[in-house]
XYZ file of C-alpha atoms in Angstrom:
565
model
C 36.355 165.271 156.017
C 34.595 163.950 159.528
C 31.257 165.218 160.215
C 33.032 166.153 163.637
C 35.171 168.571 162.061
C 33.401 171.784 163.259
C 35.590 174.786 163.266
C 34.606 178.241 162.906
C 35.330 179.677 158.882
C 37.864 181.690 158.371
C 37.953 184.775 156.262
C 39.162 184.310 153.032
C 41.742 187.262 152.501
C 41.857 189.228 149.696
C 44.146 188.764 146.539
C 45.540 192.263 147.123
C 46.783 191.842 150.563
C 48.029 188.506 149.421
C 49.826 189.926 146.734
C 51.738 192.552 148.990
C 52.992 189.549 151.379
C 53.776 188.055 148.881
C 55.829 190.684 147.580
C 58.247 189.345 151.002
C 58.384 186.208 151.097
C 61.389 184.117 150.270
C 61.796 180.918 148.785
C 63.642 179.470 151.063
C 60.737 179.777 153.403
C 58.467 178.533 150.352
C 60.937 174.997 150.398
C 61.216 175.343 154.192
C 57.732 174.394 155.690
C 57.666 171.426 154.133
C 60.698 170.116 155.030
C 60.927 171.285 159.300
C 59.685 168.456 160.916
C 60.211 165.735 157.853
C 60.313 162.177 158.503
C 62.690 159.609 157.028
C 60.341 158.382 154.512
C 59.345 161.928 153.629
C 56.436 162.087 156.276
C 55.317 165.685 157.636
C 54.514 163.834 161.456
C 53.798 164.967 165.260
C 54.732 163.171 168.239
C 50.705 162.122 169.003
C 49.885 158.651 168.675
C 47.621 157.783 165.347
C 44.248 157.001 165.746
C 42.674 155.438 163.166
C 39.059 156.612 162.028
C 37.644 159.666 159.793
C 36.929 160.487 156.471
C 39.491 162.733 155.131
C 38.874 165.122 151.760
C 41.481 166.539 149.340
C 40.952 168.901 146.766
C 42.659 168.608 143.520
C 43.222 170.593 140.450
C 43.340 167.361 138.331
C 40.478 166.217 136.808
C 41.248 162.136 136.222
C 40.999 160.751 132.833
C 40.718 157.279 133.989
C 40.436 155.547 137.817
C 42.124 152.443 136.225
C 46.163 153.227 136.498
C 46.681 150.834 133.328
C 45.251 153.445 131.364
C 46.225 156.723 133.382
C 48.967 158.552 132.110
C 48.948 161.343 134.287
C 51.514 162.456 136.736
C 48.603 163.778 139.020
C 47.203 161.478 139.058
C 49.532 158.507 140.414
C 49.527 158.870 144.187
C 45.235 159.482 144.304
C 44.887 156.201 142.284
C 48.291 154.340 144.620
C 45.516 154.758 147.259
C 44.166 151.560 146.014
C 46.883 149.657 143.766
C 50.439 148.253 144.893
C 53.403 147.296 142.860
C 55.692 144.830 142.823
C 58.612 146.518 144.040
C 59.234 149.999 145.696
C 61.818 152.330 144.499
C 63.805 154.043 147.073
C 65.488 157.412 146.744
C 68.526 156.369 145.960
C 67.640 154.169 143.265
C 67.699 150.740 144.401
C 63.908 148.620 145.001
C 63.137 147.249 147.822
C 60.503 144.276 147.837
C 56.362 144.920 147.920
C 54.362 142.486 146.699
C 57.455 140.563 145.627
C 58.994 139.514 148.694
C 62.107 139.611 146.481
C 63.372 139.024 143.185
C 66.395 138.521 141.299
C 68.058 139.073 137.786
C 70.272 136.667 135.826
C 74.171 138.392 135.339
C 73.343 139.728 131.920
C 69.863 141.006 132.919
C 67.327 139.164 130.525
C 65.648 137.004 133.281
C 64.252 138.656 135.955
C 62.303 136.553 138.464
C 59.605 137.685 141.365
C 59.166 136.060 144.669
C 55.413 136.886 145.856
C 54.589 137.485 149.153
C 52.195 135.061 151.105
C 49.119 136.197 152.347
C 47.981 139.069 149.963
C 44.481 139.157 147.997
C 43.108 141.560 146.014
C 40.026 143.095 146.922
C 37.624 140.539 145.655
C 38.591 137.922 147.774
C 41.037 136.639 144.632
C 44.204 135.405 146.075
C 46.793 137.173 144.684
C 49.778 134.379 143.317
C 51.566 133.557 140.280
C 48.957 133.005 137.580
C 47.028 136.195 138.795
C 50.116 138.037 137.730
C 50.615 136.152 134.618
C 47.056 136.726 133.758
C 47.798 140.791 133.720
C 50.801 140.744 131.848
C 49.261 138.521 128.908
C 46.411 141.338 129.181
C 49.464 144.013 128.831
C 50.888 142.619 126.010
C 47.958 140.911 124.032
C 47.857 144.351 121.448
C 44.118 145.039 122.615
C 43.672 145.813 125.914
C 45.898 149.134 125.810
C 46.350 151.645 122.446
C 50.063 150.662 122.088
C 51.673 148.285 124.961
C 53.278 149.561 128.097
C 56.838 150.816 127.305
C 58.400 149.258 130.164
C 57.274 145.850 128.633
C 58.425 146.379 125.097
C 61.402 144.011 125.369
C 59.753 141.690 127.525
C 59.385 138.107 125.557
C 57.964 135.687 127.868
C 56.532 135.418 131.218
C 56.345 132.019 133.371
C 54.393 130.851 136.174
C 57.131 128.794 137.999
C 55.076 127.900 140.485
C 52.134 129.419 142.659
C 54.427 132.188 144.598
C 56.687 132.505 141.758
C 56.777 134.276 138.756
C 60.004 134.245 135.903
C 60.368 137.106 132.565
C 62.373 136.786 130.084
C 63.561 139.744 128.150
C 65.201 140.055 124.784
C 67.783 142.489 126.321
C 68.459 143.714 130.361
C 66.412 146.856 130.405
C 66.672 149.636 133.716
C 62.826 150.491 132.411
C 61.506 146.897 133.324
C 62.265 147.255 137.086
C 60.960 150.623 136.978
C 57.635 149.580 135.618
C 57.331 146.838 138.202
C 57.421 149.861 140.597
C 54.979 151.794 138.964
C 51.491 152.086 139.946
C 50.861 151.326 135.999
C 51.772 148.225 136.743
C 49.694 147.084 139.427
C 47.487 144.133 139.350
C 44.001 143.718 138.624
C 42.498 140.329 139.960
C 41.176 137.897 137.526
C 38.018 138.686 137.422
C 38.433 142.378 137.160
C 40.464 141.789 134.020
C 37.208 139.721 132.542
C 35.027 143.069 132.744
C 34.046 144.508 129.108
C 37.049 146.892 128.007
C 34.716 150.217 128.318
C 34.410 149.486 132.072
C 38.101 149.141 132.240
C 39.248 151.954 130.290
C 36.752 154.383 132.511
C 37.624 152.486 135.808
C 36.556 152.652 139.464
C 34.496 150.643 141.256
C 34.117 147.737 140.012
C 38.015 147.406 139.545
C 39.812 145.078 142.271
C 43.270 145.674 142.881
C 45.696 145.539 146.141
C 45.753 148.156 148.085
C 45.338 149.658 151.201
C 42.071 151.091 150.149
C 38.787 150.536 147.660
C 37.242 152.658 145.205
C 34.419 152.874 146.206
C 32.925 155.901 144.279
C 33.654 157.605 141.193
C 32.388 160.294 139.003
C 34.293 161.323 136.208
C 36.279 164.780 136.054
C 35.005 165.582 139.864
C 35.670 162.843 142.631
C 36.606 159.574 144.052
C 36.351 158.330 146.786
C 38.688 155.612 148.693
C 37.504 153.140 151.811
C 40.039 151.047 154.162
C 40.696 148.052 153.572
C 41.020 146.466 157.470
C 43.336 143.476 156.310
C 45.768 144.997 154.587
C 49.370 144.418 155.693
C 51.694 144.864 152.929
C 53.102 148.243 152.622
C 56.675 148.888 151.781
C 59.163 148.582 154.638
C 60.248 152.089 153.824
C 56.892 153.460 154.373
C 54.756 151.371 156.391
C 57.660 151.627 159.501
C 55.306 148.401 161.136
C 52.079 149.937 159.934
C 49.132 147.495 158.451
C 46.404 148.865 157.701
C 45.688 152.798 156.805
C 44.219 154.690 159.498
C 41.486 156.951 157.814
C 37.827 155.100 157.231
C 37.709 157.373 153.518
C 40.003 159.706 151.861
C 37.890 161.878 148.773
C 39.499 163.493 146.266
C 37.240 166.470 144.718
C 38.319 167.979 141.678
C 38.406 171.844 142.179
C 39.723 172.932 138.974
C 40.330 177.097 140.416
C 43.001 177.730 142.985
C 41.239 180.052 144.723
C 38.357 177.436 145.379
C 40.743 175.096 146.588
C 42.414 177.772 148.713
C 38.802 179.032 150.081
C 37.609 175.543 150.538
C 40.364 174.646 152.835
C 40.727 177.985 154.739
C 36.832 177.464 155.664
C 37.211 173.979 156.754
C 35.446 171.843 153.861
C 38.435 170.100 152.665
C 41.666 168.880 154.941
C 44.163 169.000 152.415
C 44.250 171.210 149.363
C 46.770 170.267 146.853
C 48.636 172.480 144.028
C 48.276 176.237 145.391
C 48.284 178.918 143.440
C 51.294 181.182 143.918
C 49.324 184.204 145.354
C 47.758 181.948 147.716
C 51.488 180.647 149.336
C 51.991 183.025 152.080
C 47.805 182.502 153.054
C 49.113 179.221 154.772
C 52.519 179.730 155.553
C 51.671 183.103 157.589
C 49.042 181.058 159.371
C 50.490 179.012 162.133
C 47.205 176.799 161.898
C 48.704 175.794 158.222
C 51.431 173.534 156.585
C 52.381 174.462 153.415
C 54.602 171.962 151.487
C 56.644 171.887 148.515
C 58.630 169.331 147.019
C 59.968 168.933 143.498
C 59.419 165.861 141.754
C 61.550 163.243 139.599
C 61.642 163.148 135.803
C 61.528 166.246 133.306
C 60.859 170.065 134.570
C 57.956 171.364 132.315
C 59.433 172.512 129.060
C 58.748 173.243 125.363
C 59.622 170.110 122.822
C 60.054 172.363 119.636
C 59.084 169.893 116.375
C 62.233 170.249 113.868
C 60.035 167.909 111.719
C 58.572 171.184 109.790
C 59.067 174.911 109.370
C 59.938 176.813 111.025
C 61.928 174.542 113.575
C 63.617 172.564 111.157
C 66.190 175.670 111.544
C 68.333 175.932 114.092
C 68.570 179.791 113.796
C 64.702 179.991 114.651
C 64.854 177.625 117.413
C 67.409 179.255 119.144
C 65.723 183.143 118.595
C 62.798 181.382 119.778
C 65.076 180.163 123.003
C 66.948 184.048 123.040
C 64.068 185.815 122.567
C 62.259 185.914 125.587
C 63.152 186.589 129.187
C 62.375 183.524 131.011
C 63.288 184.217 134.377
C 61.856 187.550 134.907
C 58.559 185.968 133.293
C 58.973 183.208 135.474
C 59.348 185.467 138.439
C 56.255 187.445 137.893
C 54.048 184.654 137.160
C 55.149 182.392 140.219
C 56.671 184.501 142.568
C 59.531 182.849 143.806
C 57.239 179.552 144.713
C 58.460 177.573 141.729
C 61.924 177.622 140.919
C 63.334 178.541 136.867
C 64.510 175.494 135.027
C 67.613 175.302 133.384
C 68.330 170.925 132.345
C 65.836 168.892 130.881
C 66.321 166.333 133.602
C 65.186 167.696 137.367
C 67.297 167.676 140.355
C 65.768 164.806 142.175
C 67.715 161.886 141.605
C 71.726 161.473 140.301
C 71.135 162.288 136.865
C 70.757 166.394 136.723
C 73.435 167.949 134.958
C 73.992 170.894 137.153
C 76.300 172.727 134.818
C 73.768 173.752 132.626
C 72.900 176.609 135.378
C 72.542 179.486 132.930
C 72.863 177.957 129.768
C 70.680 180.320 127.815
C 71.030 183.680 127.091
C 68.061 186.565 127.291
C 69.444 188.083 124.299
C 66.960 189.872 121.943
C 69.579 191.867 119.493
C 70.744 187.997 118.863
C 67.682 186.625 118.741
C 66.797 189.229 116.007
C 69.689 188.726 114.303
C 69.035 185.004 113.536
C 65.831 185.377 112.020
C 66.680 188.190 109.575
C 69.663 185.575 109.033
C 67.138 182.603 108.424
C 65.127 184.920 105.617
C 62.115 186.407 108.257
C 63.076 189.556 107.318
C 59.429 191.235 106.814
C 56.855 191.942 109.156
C 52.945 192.623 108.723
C 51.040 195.600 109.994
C 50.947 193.476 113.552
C 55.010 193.373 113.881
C 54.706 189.414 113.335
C 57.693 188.400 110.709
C 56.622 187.090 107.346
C 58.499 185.322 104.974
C 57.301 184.217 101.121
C 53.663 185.458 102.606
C 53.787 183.316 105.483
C 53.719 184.633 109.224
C 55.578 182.977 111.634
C 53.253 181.303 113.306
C 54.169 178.531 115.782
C 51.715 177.165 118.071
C 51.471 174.912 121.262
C 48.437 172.591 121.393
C 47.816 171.905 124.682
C 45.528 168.691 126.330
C 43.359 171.222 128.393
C 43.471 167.832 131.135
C 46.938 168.773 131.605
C 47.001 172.375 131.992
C 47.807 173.229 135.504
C 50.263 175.221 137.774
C 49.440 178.308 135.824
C 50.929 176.695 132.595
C 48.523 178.480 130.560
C 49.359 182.021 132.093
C 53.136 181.222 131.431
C 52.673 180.760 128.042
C 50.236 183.480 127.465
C 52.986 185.731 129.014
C 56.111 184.001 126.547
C 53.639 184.784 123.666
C 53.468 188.472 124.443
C 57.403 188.682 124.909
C 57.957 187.020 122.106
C 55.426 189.083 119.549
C 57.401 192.186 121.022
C 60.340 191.505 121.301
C 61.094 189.310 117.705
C 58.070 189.244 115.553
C 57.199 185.506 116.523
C 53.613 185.033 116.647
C 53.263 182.275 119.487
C 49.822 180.688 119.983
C 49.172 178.432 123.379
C 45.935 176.740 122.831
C 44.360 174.412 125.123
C 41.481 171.748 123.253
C 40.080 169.095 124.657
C 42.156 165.386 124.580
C 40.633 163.917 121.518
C 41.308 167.443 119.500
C 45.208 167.056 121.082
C 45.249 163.843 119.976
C 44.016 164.551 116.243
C 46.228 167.588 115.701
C 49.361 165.543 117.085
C 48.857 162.489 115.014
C 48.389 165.307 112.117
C 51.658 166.755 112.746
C 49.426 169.923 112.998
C 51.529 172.167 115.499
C 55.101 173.226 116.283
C 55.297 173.213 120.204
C 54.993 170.103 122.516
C 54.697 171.367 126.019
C 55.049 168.534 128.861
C 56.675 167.457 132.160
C 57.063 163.961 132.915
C 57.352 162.936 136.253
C 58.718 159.503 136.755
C 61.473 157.785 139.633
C 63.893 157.359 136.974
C 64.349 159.435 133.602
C 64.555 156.494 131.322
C 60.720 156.614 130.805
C 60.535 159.996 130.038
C 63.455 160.190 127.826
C 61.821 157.548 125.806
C 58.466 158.785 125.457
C 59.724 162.474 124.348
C 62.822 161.962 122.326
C 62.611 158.693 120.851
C 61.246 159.862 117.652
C 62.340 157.120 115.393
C 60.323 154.430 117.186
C 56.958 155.912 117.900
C 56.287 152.401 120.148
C 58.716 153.668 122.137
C 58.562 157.338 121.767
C 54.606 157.873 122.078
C 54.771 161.384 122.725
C 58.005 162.360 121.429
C 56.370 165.121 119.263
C 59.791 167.218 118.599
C 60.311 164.412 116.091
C 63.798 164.779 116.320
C 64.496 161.572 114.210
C 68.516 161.738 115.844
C 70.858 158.769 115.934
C 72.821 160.669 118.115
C 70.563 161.291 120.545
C 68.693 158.184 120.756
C 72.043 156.253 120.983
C 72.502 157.811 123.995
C 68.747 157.124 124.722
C 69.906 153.433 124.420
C 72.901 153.767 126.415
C 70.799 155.235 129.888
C 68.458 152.541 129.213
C 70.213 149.338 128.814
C 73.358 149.910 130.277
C 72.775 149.092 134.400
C 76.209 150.778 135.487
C 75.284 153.710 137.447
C 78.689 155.679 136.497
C 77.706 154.887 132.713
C 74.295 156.017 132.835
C 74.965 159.391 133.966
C 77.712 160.211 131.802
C 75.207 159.177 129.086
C 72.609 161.583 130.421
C 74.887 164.803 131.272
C 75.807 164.030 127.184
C 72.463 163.937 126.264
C 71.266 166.716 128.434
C 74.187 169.295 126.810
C 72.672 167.718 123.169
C 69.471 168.807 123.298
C 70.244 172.482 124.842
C 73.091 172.522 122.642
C 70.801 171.774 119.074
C 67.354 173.769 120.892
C 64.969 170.596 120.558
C 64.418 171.585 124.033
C 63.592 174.882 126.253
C 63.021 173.967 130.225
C 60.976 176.747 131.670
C 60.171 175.553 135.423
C 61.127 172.814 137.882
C 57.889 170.386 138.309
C 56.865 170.407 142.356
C 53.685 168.953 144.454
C 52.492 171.714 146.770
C 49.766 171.282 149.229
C 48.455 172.774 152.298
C 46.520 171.288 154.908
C 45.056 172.298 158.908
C 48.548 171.414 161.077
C 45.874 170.801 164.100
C 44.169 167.487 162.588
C 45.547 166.622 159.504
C 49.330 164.433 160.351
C 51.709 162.247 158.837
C 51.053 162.957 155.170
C 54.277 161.162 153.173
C 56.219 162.168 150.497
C 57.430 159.025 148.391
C 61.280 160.160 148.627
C 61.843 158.798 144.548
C 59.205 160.829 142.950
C 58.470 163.470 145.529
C 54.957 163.190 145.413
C 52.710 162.073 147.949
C 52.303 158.924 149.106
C 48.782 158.332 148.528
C 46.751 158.733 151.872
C 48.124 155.736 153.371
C 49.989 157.229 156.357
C 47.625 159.995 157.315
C 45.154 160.552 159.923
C 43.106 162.709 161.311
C 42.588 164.170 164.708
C 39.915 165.961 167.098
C 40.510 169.999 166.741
């Protein structure tokens, strides 16, 4: 935020009077202030001219695990850290990739050599000029087995990779694969510059300033789990066409990104003027900045998988179908839903979201709010007694099932959604449901111990094929690495297969309305809410903040700047 920036504070309002508004306000208005004066590429813009200068500060809810992307595996945190890496290619919202730093590339008819053409003219931040063996150098570091816990899943069928000459890079995969070119346009798969990738491993797992990518900014501070900060590069040039619309280089001096982990510190910070941009508001905050014309609020769901419960059928009591699906019956989702988001995020119904071709729309009211069944089941499946608590007990043992949650990852009110499913479901069938958040390396443990029965995640990606692999391929734990339903199902991971290797659009989909009727079909899978970005920022001198159109996040801070009051 620019020293200049000296408005008076506002008042923050209280929750009460929040609450009541709240009470009013519709969701198309929620989708609708976003969206009113949208650009082609996503942008929120004004008819001023930019003006480049200032030093702009977001708040977060996020705290980041890592500043190196290579290492980074949350959804958060992809547009703060695309600040300062690039990718190879850009996807576009229809699906297609347009060049980035590949001024092109092609792939052989039957998909297993795909080759880059690098643009001229690009270094990283070092001075390194970025070409051919530069990028060769990063993907031996991907796939020597050291450098990262278990290799990239977008490289897995990767076999070789060439240096053809200087501008000019060649892979060769064992089979065509649809997650390849989506890597390439990940920030995951940005590259480091030589030297960088020399640094001791600690100082690449943590990340931040002494990393050198390409991008249109630096890191130039970091401090774990509270902020980074990003500075202009002056020379950069090489944005996406689809974004950049003739741009070079960014326009703000330093964007900061400040973790403030309580919505109602984000939404105080930016009403009295200490941050620009506050990202991820809290339902009862909503109407704060859409009621105030000095406010745009923005919402915008995102690619991949809504946030849902991955119920592990690899033990009791999910390896029955009959408890899985009272489990799925048992609660009211919508009206719980409704309460704890009011109408700001929207009820979930398919495991893949709407954004993108892939959705299967006619699984709109798939699952039934039916307790009597739900009850019904379980005396079926042998939980027929219940202790002095109401919880149902069979051969002495309660049923207990319980969601351990990476407390890194609990956001959007996640933990008061669950909270709220436990209580409806210890009423209304006797399920004792436990949602506790640890810290990453107890997650981590109790996972690799099999020790819990609900996976909660959302996985937001341009394309499903990542996240399909990473929570359902349970067969293959290289390729499924969180896939902690263990389903273990030929039938679903053939169709896995199918949406991954099979390029046909036509194909693909068919494949994934199949799969998505599967999983509903055998309960592996319960979709509670449809993943969005929210922010908010001050309409008077905060412009031009883009959405990237595939994911529907934010496009880093590339595009934005900053004006006088």
């Amino acid at each position: 935020m620019r020293a200049s920036h000296d408005r008076p504070r506002r008042t923050v309002r209280w929750r009460a009077a929040v609450a009541a508004v709240l009470a009013t306000t519709s969701l198309l208005a929620a989708c609708a202030s976003g969206s009113d004066d949208a650009g082609s590429a996503g942008s929120a813009s004004t008819s001023a001219e930019p003006v480049s200068g200032g030093d702009l500060v977001w708040a977060i809810e996020t705290t980041l695990s890592s500043a190196n992307p290579h290492f980074s595996g949350q959804d958060k945190a992809r547009p703060i850290l695309r600040n300062a890496f690039d990718s190879y290619l850009y996807r576009t919202a229809d699906g297609t990739y347009e060049p980035w730093l590949a001024e092109s590339y092609e792939e052989s008819e039957d998909g297993k050599v795909v080759t880059l053409n690098l643009r001229d003219g690009i270094t990283y931040s070092d001075g390194a000029a970025f070409d051919a063996a530069s990028v060769v150098k990063n993907f031996d570091k991907f796939l020597d087995g050291e450098y990262l816990s278990s290799t990239q899943s977008g490289l897995r069928y990767v076999e070789d990779v060439t240096a053809v000459d200087d501008d000019t890079v060649q892979f060769t995969l064992s089979q065509a694969d649809n997650y390849f070119l989506l890597f390439l346009s990940l920030v995951n798969s940005t590259p480091l510059s030589p030297d960088t990738l020399d640094l001791p491993q600690e100082t690449l797992e943590a990340g931040g300033t002494e990393l050198a990518g390409i991008g249109a900014f630096t890191i130039t501070s970091y401090t774990l789990q509270e902020e980074i900060t990003f500075t202009r590069r002056d020379d950069y040039a090489w944005a996406p066409e689809s974004i950049a619309n003739g741009q070079t280089a960014a326009y703000l001096d330093t964007v900061t990104y400040r973790t403030l982990s309580e919505g109602s510190t984000r939404t105080g910070a930016l009403e009295q003027g200490q941050v620009d941009i506050a990202s991820d508001i809290q339902p009862l905050d909503v109407s704060t900045f859409e009621d105030d014309p000095d406010f745009t609020y923005v919402r915008n769901l995102v690619s991949g998988t809504p946030y849902s419960l991955y119920l592990n059928v690899s033990k009791e009591p999910f390896d029955d179908i009959r408890v899985r699906e009272a489990f799925a019956k048992g609660v009211d989702i919508d009206a719980i839903v409704d309460s704890i988001y009011q109408g700001t995020y929207d009820r979930a119904w398919a495991p893949i979201t709407s954004v993108g071709p892939f959705q299967d729309t006619s699984l709109v009211g798939w699952l039934d709010y039916d307790v009597d069944e739900a009850n019904a089941l379980l005396d079926e499946a042998g939980w027929t007694e219940r202790n002095s608590d109401g919880i149902r007990v069979k051969d002495g043992e309660t049923l207990t099932v319980r969601a351990v949650a990476g407390s890194a990852y609990v956001r959007e009110s996640r933990d008061e959604l669950n909270i709220a499913i436990s209580a409806a479901l210890k009423q209304n069938v006797g399920i004792d449901y436990e949602y506790e958040p640890v810290d990453s390396g107890t997650e981590v443990e109790r996972a690799a111990a099999n020790d819990y029965e609900v996976f909660d995640n959302s996985y937001g990606l341009a394309d499903p094929v990542a996240a399909l692999d990473l929570l359902y391929y349970s067969s293959d734990t290289s390729r499924g690495t969180i896939a902690r339903g263990k389903y273990d199902d030929s039938t679903l991971e053939a169709l896995i297969d199918t949406g991954r290797f099979t390029t046909d659009l036509a194909t693909r989909t068919e494949a994934y309305t199949e799969l998505q009727n599967y999983v509903t079909e055998q309960y592996y899978v319960i979709p509670l809410v449809d993943t969005q970005d929210t922010y908010a920022y001050d309409s008077s001198t905060v412009h031009d903040v883009t959405v990237d159109a595939a994911t529907g996040q934010p496009f880093g801070a590339y595009t934005v700047w900053l004006s006088e009051d």
